[in-house]
Tab-separated table of C-alpha atoms in Angstrom:
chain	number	residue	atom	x	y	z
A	4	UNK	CA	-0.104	11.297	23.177
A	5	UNK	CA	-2.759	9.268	24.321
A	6	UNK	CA	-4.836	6.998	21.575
A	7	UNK	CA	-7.195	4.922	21.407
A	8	UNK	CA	-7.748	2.696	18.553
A	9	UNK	CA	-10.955	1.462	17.958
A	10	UNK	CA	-11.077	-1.896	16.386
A	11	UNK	CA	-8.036	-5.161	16.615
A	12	UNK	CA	-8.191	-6.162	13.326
A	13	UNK	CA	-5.230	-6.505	11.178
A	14	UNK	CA	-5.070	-2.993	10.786
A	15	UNK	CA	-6.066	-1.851	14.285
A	16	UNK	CA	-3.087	-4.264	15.439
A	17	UNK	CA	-0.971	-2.935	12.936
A	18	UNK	CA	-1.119	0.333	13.954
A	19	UNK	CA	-1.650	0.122	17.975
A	20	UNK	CA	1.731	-2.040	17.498
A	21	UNK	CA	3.622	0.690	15.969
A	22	UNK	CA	2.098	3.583	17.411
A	23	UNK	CA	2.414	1.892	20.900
A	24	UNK	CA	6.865	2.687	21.300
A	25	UNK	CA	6.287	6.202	21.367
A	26	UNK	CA	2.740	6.911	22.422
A	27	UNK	CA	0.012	5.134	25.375
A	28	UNK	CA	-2.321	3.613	23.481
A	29	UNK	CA	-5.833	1.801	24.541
A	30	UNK	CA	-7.693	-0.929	22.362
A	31	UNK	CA	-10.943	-1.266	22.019
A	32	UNK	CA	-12.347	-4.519	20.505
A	33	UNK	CA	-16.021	-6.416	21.133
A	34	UNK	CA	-14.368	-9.891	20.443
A	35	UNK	CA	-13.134	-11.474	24.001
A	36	UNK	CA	-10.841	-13.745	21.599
A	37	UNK	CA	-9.309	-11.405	19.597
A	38	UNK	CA	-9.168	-8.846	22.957
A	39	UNK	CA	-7.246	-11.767	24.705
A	40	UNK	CA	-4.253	-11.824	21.833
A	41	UNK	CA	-3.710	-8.172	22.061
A	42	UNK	CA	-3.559	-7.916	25.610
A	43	UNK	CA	-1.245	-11.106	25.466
A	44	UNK	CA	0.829	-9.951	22.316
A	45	UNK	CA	1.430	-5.962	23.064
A	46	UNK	CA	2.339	-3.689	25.903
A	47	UNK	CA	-1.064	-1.539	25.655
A	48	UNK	CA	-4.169	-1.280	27.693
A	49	UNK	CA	-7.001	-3.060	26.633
A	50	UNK	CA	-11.092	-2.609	26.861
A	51	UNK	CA	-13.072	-5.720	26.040
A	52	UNK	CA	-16.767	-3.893	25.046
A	53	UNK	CA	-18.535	-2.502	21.361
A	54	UNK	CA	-16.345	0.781	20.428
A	55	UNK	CA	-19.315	1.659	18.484
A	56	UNK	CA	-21.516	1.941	21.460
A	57	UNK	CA	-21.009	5.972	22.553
A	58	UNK	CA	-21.495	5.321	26.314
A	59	UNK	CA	-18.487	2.845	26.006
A	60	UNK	CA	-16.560	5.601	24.094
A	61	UNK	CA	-17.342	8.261	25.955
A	62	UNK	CA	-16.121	6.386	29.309
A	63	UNK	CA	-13.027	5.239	27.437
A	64	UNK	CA	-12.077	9.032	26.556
A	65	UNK	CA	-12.695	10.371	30.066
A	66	UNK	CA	-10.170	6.982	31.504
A	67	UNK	CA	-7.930	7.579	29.072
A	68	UNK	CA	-7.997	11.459	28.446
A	69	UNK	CA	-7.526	10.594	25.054
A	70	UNK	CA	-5.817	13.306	22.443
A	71	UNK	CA	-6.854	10.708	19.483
A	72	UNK	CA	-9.795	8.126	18.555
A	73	UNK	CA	-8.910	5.847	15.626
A	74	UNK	CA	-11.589	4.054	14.013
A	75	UNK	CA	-10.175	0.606	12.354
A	76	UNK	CA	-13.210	-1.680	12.797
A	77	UNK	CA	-14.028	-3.704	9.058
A	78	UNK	CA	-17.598	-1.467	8.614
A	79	UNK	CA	-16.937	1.858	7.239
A	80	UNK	CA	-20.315	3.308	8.338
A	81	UNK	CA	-19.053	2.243	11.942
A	82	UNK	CA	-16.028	3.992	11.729
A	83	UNK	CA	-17.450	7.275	10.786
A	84	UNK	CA	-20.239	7.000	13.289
A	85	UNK	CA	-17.403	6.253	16.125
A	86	UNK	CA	-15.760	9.329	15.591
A	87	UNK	CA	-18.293	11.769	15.056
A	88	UNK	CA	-19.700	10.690	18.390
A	89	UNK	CA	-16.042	11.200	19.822
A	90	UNK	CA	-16.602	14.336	18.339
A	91	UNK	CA	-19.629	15.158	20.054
A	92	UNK	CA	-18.288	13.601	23.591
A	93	UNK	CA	-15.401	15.914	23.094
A	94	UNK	CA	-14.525	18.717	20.007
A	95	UNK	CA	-11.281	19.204	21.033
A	96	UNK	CA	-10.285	15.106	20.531
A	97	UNK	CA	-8.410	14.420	16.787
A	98	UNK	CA	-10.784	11.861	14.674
A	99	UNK	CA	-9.166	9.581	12.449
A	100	UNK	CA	-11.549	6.585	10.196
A	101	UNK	CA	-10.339	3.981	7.927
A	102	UNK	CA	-12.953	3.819	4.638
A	103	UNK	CA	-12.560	1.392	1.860
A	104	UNK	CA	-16.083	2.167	0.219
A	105	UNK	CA	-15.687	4.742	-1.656
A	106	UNK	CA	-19.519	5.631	-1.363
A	107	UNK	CA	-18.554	6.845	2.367
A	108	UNK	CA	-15.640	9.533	1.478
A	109	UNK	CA	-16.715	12.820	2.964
A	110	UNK	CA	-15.995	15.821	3.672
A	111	UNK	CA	-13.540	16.356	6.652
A	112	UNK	CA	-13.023	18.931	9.232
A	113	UNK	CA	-10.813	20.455	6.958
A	114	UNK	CA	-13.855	20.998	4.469
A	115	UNK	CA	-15.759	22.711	7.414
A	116	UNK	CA	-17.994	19.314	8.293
A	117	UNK	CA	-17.576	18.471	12.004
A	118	UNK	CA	-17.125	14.856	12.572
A	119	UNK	CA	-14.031	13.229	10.917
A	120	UNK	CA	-10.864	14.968	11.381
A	121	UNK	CA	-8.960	12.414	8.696
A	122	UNK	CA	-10.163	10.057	6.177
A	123	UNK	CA	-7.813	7.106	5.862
A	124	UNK	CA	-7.921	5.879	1.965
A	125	UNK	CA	-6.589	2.364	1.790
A	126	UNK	CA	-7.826	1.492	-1.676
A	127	UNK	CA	-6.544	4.629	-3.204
A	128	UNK	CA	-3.745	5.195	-1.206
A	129	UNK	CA	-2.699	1.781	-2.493
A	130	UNK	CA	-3.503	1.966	-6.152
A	131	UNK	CA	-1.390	5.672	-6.120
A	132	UNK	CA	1.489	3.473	-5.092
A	133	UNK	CA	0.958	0.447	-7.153
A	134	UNK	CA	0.782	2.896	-10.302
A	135	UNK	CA	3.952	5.096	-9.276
A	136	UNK	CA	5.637	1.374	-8.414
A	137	UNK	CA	4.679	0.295	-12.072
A	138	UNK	CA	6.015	3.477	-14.088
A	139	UNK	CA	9.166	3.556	-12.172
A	140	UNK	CA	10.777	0.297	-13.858
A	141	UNK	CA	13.762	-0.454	-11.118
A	142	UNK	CA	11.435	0.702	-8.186
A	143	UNK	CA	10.349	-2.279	-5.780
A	144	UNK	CA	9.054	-0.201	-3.221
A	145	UNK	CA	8.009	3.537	-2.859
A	146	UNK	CA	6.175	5.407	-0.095
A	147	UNK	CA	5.466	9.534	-0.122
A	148	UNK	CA	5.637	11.655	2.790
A	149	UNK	CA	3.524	14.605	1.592
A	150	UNK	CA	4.162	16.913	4.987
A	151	UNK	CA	7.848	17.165	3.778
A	152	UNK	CA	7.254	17.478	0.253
A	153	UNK	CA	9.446	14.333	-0.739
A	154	UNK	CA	9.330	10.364	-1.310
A	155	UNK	CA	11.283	7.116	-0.514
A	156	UNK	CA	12.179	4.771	-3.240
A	157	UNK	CA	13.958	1.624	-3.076
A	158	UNK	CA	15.552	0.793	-6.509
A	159	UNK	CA	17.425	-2.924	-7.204
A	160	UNK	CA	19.847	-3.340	-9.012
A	161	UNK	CA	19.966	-5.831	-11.514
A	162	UNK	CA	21.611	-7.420	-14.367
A	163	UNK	CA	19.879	-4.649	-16.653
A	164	UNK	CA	21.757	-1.335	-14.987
A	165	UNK	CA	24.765	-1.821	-16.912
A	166	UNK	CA	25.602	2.097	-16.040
A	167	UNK	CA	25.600	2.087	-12.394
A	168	UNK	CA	26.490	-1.895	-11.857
A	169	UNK	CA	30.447	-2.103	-10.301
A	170	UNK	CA	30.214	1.631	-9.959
A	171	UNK	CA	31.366	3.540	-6.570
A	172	UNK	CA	28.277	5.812	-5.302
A	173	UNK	CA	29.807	8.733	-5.377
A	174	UNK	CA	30.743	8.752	-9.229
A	175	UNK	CA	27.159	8.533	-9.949
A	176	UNK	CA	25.777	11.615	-11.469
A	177	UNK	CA	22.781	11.634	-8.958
A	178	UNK	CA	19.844	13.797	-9.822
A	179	UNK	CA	19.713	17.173	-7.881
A	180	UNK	CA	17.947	17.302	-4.515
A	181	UNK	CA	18.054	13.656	-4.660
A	182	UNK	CA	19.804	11.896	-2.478
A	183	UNK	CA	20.601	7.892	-1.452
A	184	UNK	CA	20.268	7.340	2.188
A	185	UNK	CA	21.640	3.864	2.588
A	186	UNK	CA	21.979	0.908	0.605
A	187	UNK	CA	20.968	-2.969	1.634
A	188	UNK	CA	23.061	-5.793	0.802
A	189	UNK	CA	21.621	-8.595	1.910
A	190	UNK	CA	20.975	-8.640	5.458
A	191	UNK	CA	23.430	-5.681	5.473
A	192	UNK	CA	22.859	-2.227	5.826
A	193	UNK	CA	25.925	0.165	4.578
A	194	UNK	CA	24.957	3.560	5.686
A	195	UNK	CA	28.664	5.027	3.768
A	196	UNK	CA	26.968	5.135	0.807
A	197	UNK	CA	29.458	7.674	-1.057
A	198	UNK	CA	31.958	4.856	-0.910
A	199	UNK	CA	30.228	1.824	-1.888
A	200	UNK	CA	30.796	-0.150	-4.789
A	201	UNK	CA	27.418	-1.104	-6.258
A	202	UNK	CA	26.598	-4.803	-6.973
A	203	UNK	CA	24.261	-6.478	-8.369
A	204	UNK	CA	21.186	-7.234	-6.324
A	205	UNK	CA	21.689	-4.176	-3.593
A	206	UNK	CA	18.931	-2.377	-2.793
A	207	UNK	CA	19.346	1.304	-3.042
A	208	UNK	CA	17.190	3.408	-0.595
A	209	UNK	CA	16.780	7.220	-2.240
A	210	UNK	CA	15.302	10.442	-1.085
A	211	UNK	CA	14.093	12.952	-3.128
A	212	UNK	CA	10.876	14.666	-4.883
A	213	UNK	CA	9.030	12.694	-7.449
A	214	UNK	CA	10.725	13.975	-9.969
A	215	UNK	CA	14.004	13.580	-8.604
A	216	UNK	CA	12.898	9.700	-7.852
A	217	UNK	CA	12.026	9.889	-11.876
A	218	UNK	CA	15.926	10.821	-12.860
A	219	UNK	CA	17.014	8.292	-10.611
A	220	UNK	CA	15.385	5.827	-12.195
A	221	UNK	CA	16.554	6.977	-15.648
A	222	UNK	CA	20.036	7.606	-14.557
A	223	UNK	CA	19.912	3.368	-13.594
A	224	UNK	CA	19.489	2.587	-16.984
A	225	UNK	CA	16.061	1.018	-18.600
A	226	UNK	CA	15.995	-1.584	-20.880
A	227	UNK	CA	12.401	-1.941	-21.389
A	228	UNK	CA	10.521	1.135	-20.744
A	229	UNK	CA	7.051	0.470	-19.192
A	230	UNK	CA	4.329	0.885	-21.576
A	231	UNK	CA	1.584	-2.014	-21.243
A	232	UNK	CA	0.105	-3.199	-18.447
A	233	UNK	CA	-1.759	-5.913	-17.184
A	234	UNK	CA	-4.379	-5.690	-13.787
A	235	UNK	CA	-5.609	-8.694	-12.773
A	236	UNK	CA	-8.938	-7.421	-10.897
A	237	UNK	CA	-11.267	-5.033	-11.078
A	238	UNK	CA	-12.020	-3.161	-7.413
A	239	UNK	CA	-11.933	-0.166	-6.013
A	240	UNK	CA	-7.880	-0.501	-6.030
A	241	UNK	CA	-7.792	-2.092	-9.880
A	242	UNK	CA	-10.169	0.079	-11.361
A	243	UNK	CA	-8.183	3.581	-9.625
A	244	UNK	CA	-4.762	1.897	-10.805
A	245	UNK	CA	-6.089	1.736	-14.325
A	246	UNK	CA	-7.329	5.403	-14.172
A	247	UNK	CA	-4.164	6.729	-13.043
A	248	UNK	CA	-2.174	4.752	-15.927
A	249	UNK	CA	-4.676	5.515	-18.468
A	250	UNK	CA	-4.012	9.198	-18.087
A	251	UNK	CA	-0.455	8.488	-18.184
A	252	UNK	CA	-1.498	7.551	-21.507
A	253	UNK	CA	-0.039	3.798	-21.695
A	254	UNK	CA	-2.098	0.426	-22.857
A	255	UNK	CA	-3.997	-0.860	-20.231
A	256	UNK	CA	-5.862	-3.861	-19.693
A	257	UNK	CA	-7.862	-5.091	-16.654
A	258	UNK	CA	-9.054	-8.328	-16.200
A	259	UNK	CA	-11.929	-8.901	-14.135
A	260	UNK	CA	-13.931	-12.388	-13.312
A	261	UNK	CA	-17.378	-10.523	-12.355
A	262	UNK	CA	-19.636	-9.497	-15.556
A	263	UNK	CA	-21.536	-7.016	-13.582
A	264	UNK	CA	-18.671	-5.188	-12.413
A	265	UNK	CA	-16.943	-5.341	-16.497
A	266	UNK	CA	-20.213	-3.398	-17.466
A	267	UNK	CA	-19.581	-0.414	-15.063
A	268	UNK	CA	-15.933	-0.623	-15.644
A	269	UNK	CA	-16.429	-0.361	-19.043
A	270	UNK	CA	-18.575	3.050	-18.927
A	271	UNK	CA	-15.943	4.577	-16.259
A	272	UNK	CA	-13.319	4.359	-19.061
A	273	UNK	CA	-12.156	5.828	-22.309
A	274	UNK	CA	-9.389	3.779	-23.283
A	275	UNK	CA	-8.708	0.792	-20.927
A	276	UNK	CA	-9.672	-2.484	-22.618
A	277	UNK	CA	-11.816	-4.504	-19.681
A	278	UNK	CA	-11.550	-8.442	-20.755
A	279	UNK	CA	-14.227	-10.379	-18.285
A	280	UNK	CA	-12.701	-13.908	-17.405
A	281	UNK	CA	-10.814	-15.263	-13.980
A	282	UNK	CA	-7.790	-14.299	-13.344
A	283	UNK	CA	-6.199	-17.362	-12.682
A	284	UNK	CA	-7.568	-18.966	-16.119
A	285	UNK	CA	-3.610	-20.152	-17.741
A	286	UNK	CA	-5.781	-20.340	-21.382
A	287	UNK	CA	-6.959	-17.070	-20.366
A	288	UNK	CA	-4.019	-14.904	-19.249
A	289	UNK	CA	-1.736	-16.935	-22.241
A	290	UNK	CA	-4.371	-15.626	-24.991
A	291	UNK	CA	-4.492	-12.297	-23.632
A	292	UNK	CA	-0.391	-12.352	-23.796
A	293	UNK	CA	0.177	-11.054	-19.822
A	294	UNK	CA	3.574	-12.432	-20.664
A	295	UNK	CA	4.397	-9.452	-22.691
A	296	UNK	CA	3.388	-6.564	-21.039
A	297	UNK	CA	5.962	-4.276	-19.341
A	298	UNK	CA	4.191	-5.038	-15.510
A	299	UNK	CA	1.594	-7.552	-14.047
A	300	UNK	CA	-0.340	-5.684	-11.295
A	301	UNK	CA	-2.043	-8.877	-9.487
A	302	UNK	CA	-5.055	-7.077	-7.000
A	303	UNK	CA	-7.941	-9.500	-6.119
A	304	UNK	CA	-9.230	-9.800	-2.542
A	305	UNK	CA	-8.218	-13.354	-2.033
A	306	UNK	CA	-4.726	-13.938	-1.105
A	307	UNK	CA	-4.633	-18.036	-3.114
A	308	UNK	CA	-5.919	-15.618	-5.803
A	309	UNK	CA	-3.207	-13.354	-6.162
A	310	UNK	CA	-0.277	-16.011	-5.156
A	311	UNK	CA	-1.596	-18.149	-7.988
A	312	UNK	CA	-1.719	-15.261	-10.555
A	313	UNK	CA	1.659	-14.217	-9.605
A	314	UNK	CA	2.598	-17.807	-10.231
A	315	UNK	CA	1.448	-17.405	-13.832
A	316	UNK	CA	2.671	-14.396	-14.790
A	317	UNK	CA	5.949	-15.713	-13.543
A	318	UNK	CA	5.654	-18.556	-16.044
A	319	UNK	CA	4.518	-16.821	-18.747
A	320	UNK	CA	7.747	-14.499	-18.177
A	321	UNK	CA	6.380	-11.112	-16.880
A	322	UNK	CA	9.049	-9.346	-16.115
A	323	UNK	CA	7.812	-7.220	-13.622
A	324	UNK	CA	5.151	-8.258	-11.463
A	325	UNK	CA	3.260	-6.341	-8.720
A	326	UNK	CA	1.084	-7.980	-5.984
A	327	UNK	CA	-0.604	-7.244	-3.130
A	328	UNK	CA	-1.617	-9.474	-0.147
A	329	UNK	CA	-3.722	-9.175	3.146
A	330	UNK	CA	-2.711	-11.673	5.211
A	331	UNK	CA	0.606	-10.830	7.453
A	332	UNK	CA	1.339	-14.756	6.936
A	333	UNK	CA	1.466	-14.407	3.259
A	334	UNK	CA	4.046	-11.693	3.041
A	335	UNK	CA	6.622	-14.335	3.409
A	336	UNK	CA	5.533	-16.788	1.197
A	337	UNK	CA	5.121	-14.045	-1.615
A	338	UNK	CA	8.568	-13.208	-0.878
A	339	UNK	CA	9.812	-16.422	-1.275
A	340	UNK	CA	8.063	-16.669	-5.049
A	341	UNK	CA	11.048	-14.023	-6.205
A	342	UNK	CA	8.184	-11.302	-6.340
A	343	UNK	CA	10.298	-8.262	-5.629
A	344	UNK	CA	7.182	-5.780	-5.675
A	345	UNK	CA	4.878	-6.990	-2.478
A	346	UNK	CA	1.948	-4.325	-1.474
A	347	UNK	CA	0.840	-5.115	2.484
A	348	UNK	CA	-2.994	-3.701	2.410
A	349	UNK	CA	-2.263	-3.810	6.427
A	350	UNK	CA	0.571	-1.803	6.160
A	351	UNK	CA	-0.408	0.516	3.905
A	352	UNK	CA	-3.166	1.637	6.022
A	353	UNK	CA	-1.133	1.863	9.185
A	354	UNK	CA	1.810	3.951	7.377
A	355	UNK	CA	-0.821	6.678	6.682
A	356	UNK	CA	-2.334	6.338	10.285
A	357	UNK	CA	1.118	6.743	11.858
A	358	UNK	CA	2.463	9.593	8.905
């Protein structure tokens, strides 16, 4: 196919750099700077000029014959203007727009409004993932692929999974239509699963439908079921993570440094208890005993933020901690805290580009 994205931010690069083995993509970006990196840094054509200008799209489409227009720039209101003047320069061409805001979700061409073919939901998409992370207590990882009807989950095991620890595979009594595709070892990937004696700290990849991914994790063996929870922030991503746990029925509590935001957060719930302080306050997060809650779900919009948080909750002996990050550089550095639970925002928005 032929696709242009729209935008070379951290997302737009994320995605034209995956996208780009199997398909011919073209860039668009206004900066000659960050233009210059792409065109040095990935095989892919590149258009220095405004994507949101429509005579600038419209001659991109026609040199590209483009099947797909992506729209990645950092305004949402830019994004859905860029495709539904793709839309107008051509009705056949697929439109695809990253929002954060939720203020700007609308209806799709699926609803019967022209414009917008897909609405790309980072801030929800990652809060369905940090919540489904937190109730599945040996998940570090977990991504859905809705067009098949099933889910990947990686599960570690640790010192806790006394019933599957020094085990062979295929003595496990593994859930039905759930199956484990391979299992990491290190730096080792052992794809003869059925034959594998499992150790601690291997990383077991499994297939399956939620529910299947639920008996999994039981069959593991949990210790401390996962009950309270701690978010540290309050955004679009905190405050949908809290709804989605809240009508799981468990304890929640959010923690959020803006007073303004506490008062509407407050009103949107029933049961979550919203404290208003910062986040990386030791007195703070001691007092409010983060240290004994099941999982520590760390989600402000400032990298330091988080990686200092994380820090804390570490101390205070969380013993499950979930963070995300939006720098690329800081995905190794969170890593090497001993965080096993890492959400890339950059990823996450390319994964549902590319599914």
């Amino acid at each position: 196919m032929n696709i242009i994205v729209v935008g070379a931010g951290r997302v737009g690069y994320t995605v034209a750099e995956v996208l780009s083995s199997t398909h011919d993509i073209m860039m668009v970006e206004k900066d000659s700077a960050v233009a210059d990196v792409v065109k040095n840094q990935l095989n892919i054509s590149v258009l220095h000029d405004d994507g949101s200008n429509p005579k600038v799209l419209r001659n991109a489409i026609a040199r590209h014959k483009a099947d797909i227009v992506i729209a990645t720039t950092a305004a949402d209101d830019e994004n859905l203007f860029i495709c539904m003047m793709c839309k107008r320069i051509d009705p056949n061409i697929k439109t695809v727009a990253r929002v954060r805001n939720p203020d700007y979700y609308i209806e799709t061409s699926a609803d019967g409004t022209e414009g917008v073919d897909q609405l790309i939901k980072p801030e929800l998409t990652s809060a369905d993932k940090i919540a489904t992370l937190a109730l599945l207590e040996n998940a570090i990882d977990y991504e859905s692929v809705e067009s098949l009807g099933l889910s990947l989950a990686i599960f570690e095991v640790s010192k806790n999974n006394h019933e599957i620890e020094n085990r062979i595979a295929l003595t496990l009594d593994i859930p039905e239509d759930t199956g484990i595709v391979a299992i990491y070892r290190g730096d080792q990937v052992i794809i003869d699963v059925e034959t594998t004696e499992l150790h601690q700290g291997d990383r077991i990849f499994v297939l399956g439908n939620y529910a299947g991914l639920e008996a999994f994790n039981e069959m593991m063996g949990v210790k401390r079921r996962a009950k309270e929870f701690v978010i540290l922030g309050g955004g679009v991503t905190g405050a949908h993570t809290a709804g989605i746990l809240e009508s799981k029925k468990r304890y929640v509590k959010l923690i959020e440094p803006d007073p303004e935001r506490c008062k509407k957060l407050v009103r949107e719930f029933s049961s979550v208890i919203v404290v208003n302080g910062s986040m990386v306050d030791p007195h703070l997060l001691k007092n409010e005993n983060i240290g004994r809650s099941d999982v520590v779900i760390v989600l402000s919009h400032k990298d330091e933020t988080n990686l200092l948080a994380c820090l804390m909750a570490i101390k205070l002996g969380s013993p499950k901690i979930i963070a995300r990050y939006s720098l690329v550089d800081y995905e190794d550095i969170f890593e090497f805290t001993g965080i096993k639970t890492i959400i890339g925002y950059h990823r996450v928005v390319a994964n549902e580009i590319t599914k």
